[in-house]
Amino acid sequence: MQKRIILQLLGTTLSFLALGVVIDLSQLISEISNLHLLILIIILISTLLRLLICSMRCLRAFSETDQLDLRLTIEGYLVSSYASLFLPTAIGGDAVRVEFLSQRGNLSRARSAAVVLVERVCGLFGMLFLAIMAILYIPTILENGRAYFRMISLCLLILILLAFFVRNLNPIKTSLNWWADFTTSFKKISSPRKFSELVTWSLFAHFAGLAIPFSVGLMHEGGSLDTALKMSAITPIVWLITMLPISLGGNGLREISFVGIADLIGLNEIIALTAALCITVSNILPSIFGAYSVNRWGRKHLQSLE
């Protein structure tokens, strides 16, 4: 666990140090200070929409007989966000949400874990769909085939690295009863009809998130629809990159990825970094409110997971 924390701290630190080398900070500060007020409003609305949609997805994943309501699933996401970004621990936000839902909703940990896992898979499917759409769109904005080949190679490398990290996860060490409960719940939730519904909810959440880079590209000084579409096209690819567990909550890795891909497709790096920072703010906002939920729930539950 300590090695994982060191790796994430190192990844985040090196990413921000690299940004300090390649980016003109005075231009970045000027760009941020000139952000349109409407962009800030869109960040807030997008954050609330994603939280609400993801919470609805979680609620729909559970059966009607489970003792859950929308308020509880929202609070579960807030706790998860706080654990992912602010706790100095190797505990994943999903693991904390499993514990929270099982205790507050009077559910077995196996059932909660099955729901959270299916949500993750559905979210990944939605993300991959948008990334494929972006890859199909990118050739229209790249000037040569070599740059497009580099983009495809980058996406393949991301998928290979994700597969490597998933393969090397520590196996679940638990009782046969727990595993039987988990697999039964997982099969019930992952039926084609239910899975399609949850993927649809995930796409709605992703589209709400795309509103942030789109608005930055459209409404920054000298912005245009073309820039907004480019920003929207590279965002799903950056989302895939930030799934790699080599930074704290994707911070730093998100920003350097935006800048790197923006340079590849001929997009202004300062605008791309501004959009990345706006997305980071959107991710941090739920974590701040999650601190209150964690305080109510009790830190002793988090300590028991370590």
mmCIF file of C-alpha atoms in Angstrom:
data_model
loop_
_atom_site.group_PDB
_atom_site.id
_atom_site.type_symbol
_atom_site.label_atom_id
_atom_site.label_comp_id
_atom_site.label_asym_id
_atom_site.label_seq_id
_atom_site.Cartn_x
_atom_site.Cartn_y
_atom_site.Cartn_z
ATOM 1 C CA MET A 1 0.000 0.000 0.000
ATOM 2 C CA GLN A 2 2.827 2.393 0.832
ATOM 3 C CA LYS A 3 4.398 1.736 -2.586
ATOM 4 C CA ARG A 4 1.103 2.631 -4.243
ATOM 5 C CA ILE A 5 0.861 5.913 -2.311
ATOM 6 C CA ILE A 6 4.463 6.816 -3.190
ATOM 7 C CA LEU A 7 3.820 6.034 -6.860
ATOM 8 C CA GLN A 8 0.713 8.235 -6.927
ATOM 9 C CA LEU A 9 2.418 11.106 -5.113
ATOM 10 C CA LEU A 10 5.382 10.843 -7.464
ATOM 11 C CA GLY A 11 3.139 10.742 -10.538
ATOM 12 C CA THR A 12 1.184 13.827 -9.474
ATOM 13 C CA THR A 13 4.307 15.766 -8.457
ATOM 14 C CA LEU A 14 6.256 15.001 -11.630
ATOM 15 C CA SER A 15 3.240 15.879 -13.802
ATOM 16 C CA PHE A 16 2.886 19.325 -12.247
ATOM 17 C CA LEU A 17 6.656 19.900 -12.400
ATOM 18 C CA ALA A 18 6.578 19.062 -16.114
ATOM 19 C CA LEU A 19 3.722 21.512 -16.606
ATOM 20 C CA GLY A 20 5.776 24.209 -14.921
ATOM 21 C CA VAL A 21 8.511 23.647 -17.486
ATOM 22 C CA VAL A 22 6.429 23.577 -20.677
ATOM 23 C CA ILE A 23 3.717 26.116 -19.795
ATOM 24 C CA ASP A 24 4.013 29.880 -19.511
ATOM 25 C CA LEU A 25 2.455 30.494 -16.090
ATOM 26 C CA SER A 26 1.791 34.168 -16.808
ATOM 27 C CA GLN A 27 -0.317 33.230 -19.841
ATOM 28 C CA LEU A 28 -2.147 30.590 -17.819
ATOM 29 C CA ILE A 29 -2.965 33.056 -15.034
ATOM 30 C CA SER A 30 -4.163 35.574 -17.596
ATOM 31 C CA GLU A 31 -6.394 32.945 -19.259
ATOM 32 C CA ILE A 32 -7.903 31.819 -15.948
ATOM 33 C CA SER A 33 -8.493 35.386 -14.746
ATOM 34 C CA ASN A 34 -10.401 36.111 -17.958
ATOM 35 C CA LEU A 35 -12.702 33.110 -17.686
ATOM 36 C CA HIS A 36 -16.305 33.971 -18.479
ATOM 37 C CA LEU A 37 -18.636 33.884 -15.466
ATOM 38 C CA LEU A 38 -20.910 31.546 -17.406
ATOM 39 C CA ILE A 39 -18.121 28.950 -17.495
ATOM 40 C CA LEU A 40 -18.003 28.926 -13.693
ATOM 41 C CA ILE A 41 -21.770 28.460 -13.603
ATOM 42 C CA ILE A 42 -21.490 25.584 -16.094
ATOM 43 C CA ILE A 43 -18.827 23.935 -13.907
ATOM 44 C CA LEU A 44 -21.219 24.026 -10.960
ATOM 45 C CA ILE A 45 -24.193 22.772 -12.981
ATOM 46 C CA SER A 46 -22.115 20.010 -14.601
ATOM 47 C CA THR A 47 -20.856 18.875 -11.191
ATOM 48 C CA LEU A 48 -24.375 18.707 -9.764
ATOM 49 C CA LEU A 49 -25.737 16.925 -12.843
ATOM 50 C CA ARG A 50 -22.997 14.286 -12.822
ATOM 51 C CA LEU A 51 -23.508 13.687 -9.119
ATOM 52 C CA LEU A 52 -27.265 13.343 -9.566
ATOM 53 C CA ILE A 53 -27.036 11.117 -12.663
ATOM 54 C CA CYS A 54 -24.420 8.801 -11.145
ATOM 55 C CA SER A 55 -26.473 8.555 -7.959
ATOM 56 C CA MET A 56 -29.555 7.665 -10.004
ATOM 57 C CA ARG A 57 -27.508 5.006 -11.811
ATOM 58 C CA CYS A 58 -26.472 3.536 -8.469
ATOM 59 C CA LEU A 59 -30.065 3.577 -7.226
ATOM 60 C CA ARG A 60 -31.296 1.850 -10.406
ATOM 61 C CA ALA A 61 -28.607 -0.820 -10.021
ATOM 62 C CA PHE A 62 -30.052 -1.886 -6.682
ATOM 63 C CA SER A 63 -33.399 -3.660 -6.568
ATOM 64 C CA GLU A 64 -36.598 -2.010 -5.339
ATOM 65 C CA THR A 65 -36.530 -4.150 -2.183
ATOM 66 C CA ASP A 66 -33.213 -2.655 -1.036
ATOM 67 C CA GLN A 67 -33.468 0.030 1.635
ATOM 68 C CA LEU A 68 -31.845 2.805 -0.368
ATOM 69 C CA ASP A 69 -32.933 6.242 -1.512
ATOM 70 C CA LEU A 70 -31.422 8.924 -3.726
ATOM 71 C CA ARG A 71 -30.085 10.903 -0.775
ATOM 72 C CA LEU A 72 -28.080 7.905 0.427
ATOM 73 C CA THR A 73 -26.557 7.154 -2.981
ATOM 74 C CA ILE A 74 -25.600 10.832 -3.387
ATOM 75 C CA GLU A 75 -23.928 10.777 0.002
ATOM 76 C CA GLY A 76 -22.116 7.593 -1.011
ATOM 77 C CA TYR A 77 -20.554 9.379 -3.982
ATOM 78 C CA LEU A 78 -19.555 12.329 -1.815
ATOM 79 C CA VAL A 79 -17.811 10.024 0.652
ATOM 80 C CA SER A 80 -16.104 8.197 -2.204
ATOM 81 C CA SER A 81 -14.855 11.466 -3.726
ATOM 82 C CA TYR A 82 -13.444 12.623 -0.412
ATOM 83 C CA ALA A 83 -11.674 9.307 0.192
ATOM 84 C CA SER A 84 -10.151 9.303 -3.304
ATOM 85 C CA LEU A 85 -8.694 12.808 -3.130
ATOM 86 C CA PHE A 86 -8.037 13.787 0.458
ATOM 87 C CA LEU A 87 -7.297 10.723 2.580
ATOM 88 C CA PRO A 88 -3.586 9.800 2.890
ATOM 89 C CA THR A 89 -4.318 6.141 2.407
ATOM 90 C CA ALA A 90 -4.234 3.443 -0.243
ATOM 91 C CA ILE A 91 -7.961 2.784 0.197
ATOM 92 C CA GLY A 92 -9.848 3.259 -3.028
ATOM 93 C CA GLY A 93 -12.905 5.502 -3.159
ATOM 94 C CA ASP A 94 -14.974 2.589 -4.457
ATOM 95 C CA ALA A 95 -14.046 0.442 -1.452
ATOM 96 C CA VAL A 96 -15.180 3.222 0.869
ATOM 97 C CA ARG A 97 -18.469 3.563 -1.025
ATOM 98 C CA VAL A 98 -19.060 -0.195 -0.746
ATOM 99 C CA GLU A 99 -18.598 0.000 3.016
ATOM 100 C CA PHE A 100 -20.788 3.112 3.283
ATOM 101 C CA LEU A 101 -23.678 1.664 1.256
ATOM 102 C CA SER A 102 -23.571 -1.680 3.047
ATOM 103 C CA GLN A 103 -23.729 -0.072 6.494
ATOM 104 C CA ARG A 104 -26.133 2.789 5.829
ATOM 105 C CA GLY A 105 -28.370 0.731 3.532
ATOM 106 C CA ASN A 106 -28.326 -2.439 5.681
ATOM 107 C CA LEU A 107 -26.935 -4.455 2.763
ATOM 108 C CA SER A 108 -24.299 -7.141 2.510
ATOM 109 C CA ARG A 109 -20.856 -5.983 1.432
ATOM 110 C CA ALA A 110 -20.974 -8.509 -1.394
ATOM 111 C CA ARG A 111 -24.123 -6.972 -2.860
ATOM 112 C CA SER A 112 -22.785 -3.433 -2.541
ATOM 113 C CA ALA A 113 -19.486 -4.493 -4.123
ATOM 114 C CA ALA A 114 -21.331 -6.107 -7.042
ATOM 115 C CA VAL A 115 -23.290 -2.908 -7.700
ATOM 116 C CA VAL A 116 -20.204 -0.675 -7.525
ATOM 117 C CA LEU A 117 -18.290 -3.016 -9.849
ATOM 118 C CA VAL A 118 -21.101 -3.059 -12.430
ATOM 119 C CA GLU A 119 -21.287 0.736 -12.241
ATOM 120 C CA ARG A 120 -17.559 0.943 -12.946
ATOM 121 C CA VAL A 121 -17.839 -1.404 -15.927
ATOM 122 C CA CYS A 122 -20.817 0.518 -17.344
ATOM 123 C CA GLY A 123 -18.965 3.806 -16.901
ATOM 124 C CA LEU A 124 -15.948 2.347 -18.712
ATOM 125 C CA PHE A 125 -18.138 1.158 -21.588
ATOM 126 C CA GLY A 126 -19.606 4.638 -21.938
ATOM 127 C CA MET A 127 -16.139 6.162 -21.818
ATOM 128 C CA LEU A 128 -14.806 3.777 -24.461
ATOM 129 C CA PHE A 129 -17.760 4.592 -26.720
ATOM 130 C CA LEU A 130 -17.002 8.310 -26.513
ATOM 131 C CA ALA A 131 -13.275 7.674 -27.003
ATOM 132 C CA ILE A 132 -14.005 5.682 -30.182
ATOM 133 C CA MET A 133 -16.227 8.491 -31.454
ATOM 134 C CA ALA A 134 -13.385 10.917 -30.724
ATOM 135 C CA ILE A 135 -10.867 8.765 -32.603
ATOM 136 C CA LEU A 136 -13.209 8.665 -35.608
ATOM 137 C CA TYR A 137 -13.555 12.460 -35.454
ATOM 138 C CA ILE A 138 -9.882 13.265 -34.900
ATOM 139 C CA PRO A 139 -8.722 12.480 -38.491
ATOM 140 C CA THR A 140 -10.789 15.459 -39.669
ATOM 141 C CA ILE A 141 -8.747 17.787 -37.457
ATOM 142 C CA LEU A 142 -5.284 16.284 -37.908
ATOM 143 C CA GLU A 143 -3.092 17.435 -40.779
ATOM 144 C CA ASN A 144 -1.241 14.200 -41.429
ATOM 145 C CA GLY A 145 -1.544 10.468 -40.981
ATOM 146 C CA ARG A 146 1.551 10.246 -38.775
ATOM 147 C CA ALA A 147 -0.071 12.323 -36.032
ATOM 148 C CA TYR A 148 -3.216 10.173 -36.267
ATOM 149 C CA PHE A 149 -1.071 7.023 -35.951
ATOM 150 C CA ARG A 150 0.496 8.451 -32.778
ATOM 151 C CA MET A 151 -2.987 9.122 -31.390
ATOM 152 C CA ILE A 152 -4.117 5.540 -32.084
ATOM 153 C CA SER A 153 -0.907 4.191 -30.557
ATOM 154 C CA LEU A 154 -1.494 6.287 -27.437
ATOM 155 C CA CYS A 155 -5.020 4.874 -27.011
ATOM 156 C CA LEU A 156 -3.782 1.296 -27.463
ATOM 157 C CA LEU A 157 -1.017 1.897 -24.918
ATOM 158 C CA ILE A 158 -3.571 3.176 -22.402
ATOM 159 C CA LEU A 159 -5.745 0.077 -22.827
ATOM 160 C CA ILE A 160 -2.709 -2.221 -22.465
ATOM 161 C CA LEU A 161 -1.615 -0.454 -19.274
ATOM 162 C CA LEU A 162 -5.143 -0.610 -17.856
ATOM 163 C CA ALA A 163 -5.284 -4.338 -18.600
ATOM 164 C CA PHE A 164 -1.875 -4.769 -16.900
ATOM 165 C CA PHE A 165 -2.968 -2.979 -13.720
ATOM 166 C CA VAL A 166 -6.261 -4.894 -13.568
ATOM 167 C CA ARG A 167 -4.470 -8.220 -14.074
ATOM 168 C CA ASN A 168 -2.042 -7.481 -11.250
ATOM 169 C CA LEU A 169 -4.662 -6.497 -8.693
ATOM 170 C CA ASN A 170 -4.508 -8.525 -5.513
ATOM 171 C CA PRO A 171 -7.112 -11.301 -5.589
ATOM 172 C CA ILE A 172 -10.062 -11.041 -3.244
ATOM 173 C CA LYS A 173 -9.411 -13.073 -0.134
ATOM 174 C CA THR A 174 -12.762 -13.872 1.388
ATOM 175 C CA SER A 175 -15.132 -16.678 2.296
ATOM 176 C CA LEU A 176 -17.007 -18.842 -0.193
ATOM 177 C CA ASN A 177 -20.305 -17.491 1.146
ATOM 178 C CA TRP A 178 -19.238 -13.924 0.370
ATOM 179 C CA TRP A 179 -18.154 -14.906 -3.141
ATOM 180 C CA ALA A 180 -21.422 -16.757 -3.805
ATOM 181 C CA ASP A 181 -23.412 -13.717 -2.664
ATOM 182 C CA PHE A 182 -21.287 -11.449 -4.841
ATOM 183 C CA THR A 183 -21.594 -13.548 -8.013
ATOM 184 C CA THR A 184 -25.355 -13.962 -7.557
ATOM 185 C CA SER A 185 -25.833 -10.206 -7.179
ATOM 186 C CA PHE A 186 -23.486 -9.480 -10.077
ATOM 187 C CA LYS A 187 -25.352 -11.803 -12.468
ATOM 188 C CA LYS A 188 -28.680 -10.271 -11.502
ATOM 189 C CA ILE A 189 -27.475 -6.707 -12.072
ATOM 190 C CA SER A 190 -25.531 -7.415 -15.264
ATOM 191 C CA SER A 191 -28.493 -8.739 -17.262
ATOM 192 C CA PRO A 192 -28.526 -7.238 -20.815
ATOM 193 C CA ARG A 193 -31.518 -5.016 -20.092
ATOM 194 C CA LYS A 194 -30.178 -3.672 -16.799
ATOM 195 C CA PHE A 195 -26.650 -3.317 -18.187
ATOM 196 C CA SER A 196 -27.912 -1.282 -21.166
ATOM 197 C CA GLU A 197 -29.850 0.995 -18.829
ATOM 198 C CA LEU A 198 -26.805 1.601 -16.626
ATOM 199 C CA VAL A 199 -24.581 2.301 -19.650
ATOM 200 C CA THR A 200 -27.155 4.873 -20.791
ATOM 201 C CA TRP A 201 -27.031 6.575 -17.396
ATOM 202 C CA SER A 202 -23.219 6.560 -17.678
ATOM 203 C CA LEU A 203 -23.354 8.253 -21.096
ATOM 204 C CA PHE A 204 -25.614 10.965 -19.673
ATOM 205 C CA ALA A 205 -23.064 11.555 -16.898
ATOM 206 C CA HIS A 206 -20.190 11.712 -19.404
ATOM 207 C CA PHE A 207 -22.061 14.193 -21.611
ATOM 208 C CA ALA A 208 -22.664 16.373 -18.557
ATOM 209 C CA GLY A 209 -18.915 16.267 -17.890
ATOM 210 C CA LEU A 210 -18.114 17.206 -21.501
ATOM 211 C CA ALA A 211 -20.001 20.466 -21.015
ATOM 212 C CA ILE A 212 -16.992 21.850 -19.121
ATOM 213 C CA PRO A 213 -14.248 21.500 -21.792
ATOM 214 C CA PHE A 214 -16.777 22.393 -24.488
ATOM 215 C CA SER A 215 -17.713 25.645 -22.747
ATOM 216 C CA VAL A 216 -14.053 26.554 -22.149
ATOM 217 C CA GLY A 217 -13.254 26.004 -25.827
ATOM 218 C CA LEU A 218 -16.292 27.983 -26.917
ATOM 219 C CA MET A 219 -16.287 30.919 -24.514
ATOM 220 C CA HIS A 220 -12.632 31.661 -23.803
ATOM 221 C CA GLU A 221 -11.176 34.780 -25.365
ATOM 222 C CA GLY A 222 -11.078 34.101 -29.098
ATOM 223 C CA GLY A 223 -12.926 30.809 -28.656
ATOM 224 C CA SER A 224 -14.850 29.049 -31.417
ATOM 225 C CA LEU A 225 -17.059 26.051 -32.074
ATOM 226 C CA ASP A 226 -14.110 24.294 -33.718
ATOM 227 C CA THR A 227 -11.995 24.677 -30.575
ATOM 228 C CA ALA A 228 -14.899 23.514 -28.406
ATOM 229 C CA LEU A 229 -15.320 20.362 -30.509
ATOM 230 C CA LYS A 230 -11.596 19.641 -30.318
ATOM 231 C CA MET A 231 -11.660 20.003 -26.543
ATOM 232 C CA SER A 232 -14.639 17.643 -26.341
ATOM 233 C CA ALA A 233 -12.915 15.128 -28.630
ATOM 234 C CA ILE A 234 -9.761 14.768 -26.536
ATOM 235 C CA THR A 235 -11.536 14.683 -23.145
ATOM 236 C CA PRO A 236 -12.706 11.001 -23.254
ATOM 237 C CA ILE A 237 -9.156 9.958 -24.149
ATOM 238 C CA VAL A 238 -7.830 11.900 -21.157
ATOM 239 C CA TRP A 239 -10.471 10.241 -18.963
ATOM 240 C CA LEU A 240 -9.068 6.857 -19.960
ATOM 241 C CA ILE A 241 -5.531 8.006 -19.156
ATOM 242 C CA THR A 242 -6.533 9.215 -15.679
ATOM 243 C CA MET A 243 -7.903 5.751 -14.877
ATOM 244 C CA LEU A 244 -4.292 4.594 -14.589
ATOM 245 C CA PRO A 245 -3.508 4.406 -10.837
ATOM 246 C CA ILE A 246 -0.329 6.485 -11.082
ATOM 247 C CA SER A 247 -1.552 9.798 -9.634
ATOM 248 C CA LEU A 248 -3.733 11.079 -6.806
ATOM 249 C CA GLY A 249 -7.283 11.185 -8.142
ATOM 250 C CA GLY A 250 -5.952 11.742 -11.658
ATOM 251 C CA ASN A 251 -4.653 15.178 -10.658
ATOM 252 C CA GLY A 252 -1.523 16.210 -12.533
ATOM 253 C CA LEU A 253 -1.903 13.333 -14.966
ATOM 254 C CA ARG A 254 -5.116 14.920 -16.272
ATOM 255 C CA GLU A 255 -3.459 18.276 -16.847
ATOM 256 C CA ILE A 256 -0.312 16.960 -18.526
ATOM 257 C CA SER A 257 -2.417 14.665 -20.742
ATOM 258 C CA PHE A 258 -4.592 17.548 -21.919
ATOM 259 C CA VAL A 259 -1.509 19.599 -22.777
ATOM 260 C CA GLY A 260 0.232 16.717 -24.561
ATOM 261 C CA ILE A 261 -2.753 15.726 -26.712
ATOM 262 C CA ALA A 262 -3.576 19.380 -27.423
ATOM 263 C CA ASP A 263 -0.077 19.830 -28.829
ATOM 264 C CA LEU A 264 -0.562 16.703 -30.948
ATOM 265 C CA ILE A 265 -3.718 18.004 -32.644
ATOM 266 C CA GLY A 266 -2.654 21.642 -32.892
ATOM 267 C CA LEU A 267 -4.783 23.005 -30.060
ATOM 268 C CA ASN A 268 -3.699 25.898 -27.851
ATOM 269 C CA GLU A 269 -1.970 24.346 -24.822
ATOM 270 C CA ILE A 270 -2.995 27.126 -22.430
ATOM 271 C CA ILE A 271 -6.660 26.681 -23.317
ATOM 272 C CA ALA A 272 -6.351 22.903 -22.922
ATOM 273 C CA LEU A 273 -4.729 23.281 -19.499
ATOM 274 C CA THR A 274 -7.427 25.749 -18.450
ATOM 275 C CA ALA A 275 -10.100 23.199 -19.388
ATOM 276 C CA ALA A 276 -8.245 20.493 -17.456
ATOM 277 C CA LEU A 277 -8.066 22.681 -14.347
ATOM 278 C CA CYS A 278 -11.795 23.426 -14.638
ATOM 279 C CA ILE A 279 -12.474 19.673 -14.708
ATOM 280 C CA THR A 280 -10.230 19.259 -11.669
ATOM 281 C CA VAL A 281 -12.257 21.890 -9.800
ATOM 282 C CA SER A 282 -15.424 20.008 -10.742
ATOM 283 C CA ASN A 283 -13.942 16.800 -9.301
ATOM 284 C CA ILE A 284 -12.825 18.470 -6.080
ATOM 285 C CA LEU A 285 -16.159 20.147 -5.289
ATOM 286 C CA PRO A 286 -17.964 16.907 -4.292
ATOM 287 C CA SER A 287 -14.951 15.932 -2.194
ATOM 288 C CA ILE A 288 -15.289 19.070 -0.091
ATOM 289 C CA PHE A 289 -18.900 18.252 0.723
ATOM 290 C CA GLY A 290 -17.859 14.637 1.221
ATOM 291 C CA ALA A 291 -15.788 15.723 4.225
ATOM 292 C CA TYR A 292 -19.038 16.536 6.049
ATOM 293 C CA SER A 293 -20.504 13.131 5.175
ATOM 294 C CA VAL A 294 -17.351 11.355 6.329
ATOM 295 C CA ASN A 295 -17.475 13.264 9.632
ATOM 296 C CA ARG A 296 -21.098 12.195 10.139
ATOM 297 C CA TRP A 297 -20.438 8.604 9.172
ATOM 298 C CA GLY A 298 -17.284 8.324 11.264
ATOM 299 C CA ARG A 299 -13.609 8.015 10.381
ATOM 300 C CA LYS A 300 -13.347 4.779 12.364
ATOM 301 C CA HIS A 301 -15.097 2.996 9.496
ATOM 302 C CA LEU A 302 -12.393 4.220 7.105
ATOM 303 C CA GLN A 303 -9.640 3.119 9.451
ATOM 304 C CA SER A 304 -11.174 -0.375 9.596
ATOM 305 C CA LEU A 305 -10.658 -0.697 5.813
ATOM 306 C CA GLU A 306 -6.923 -0.056 5.862
#
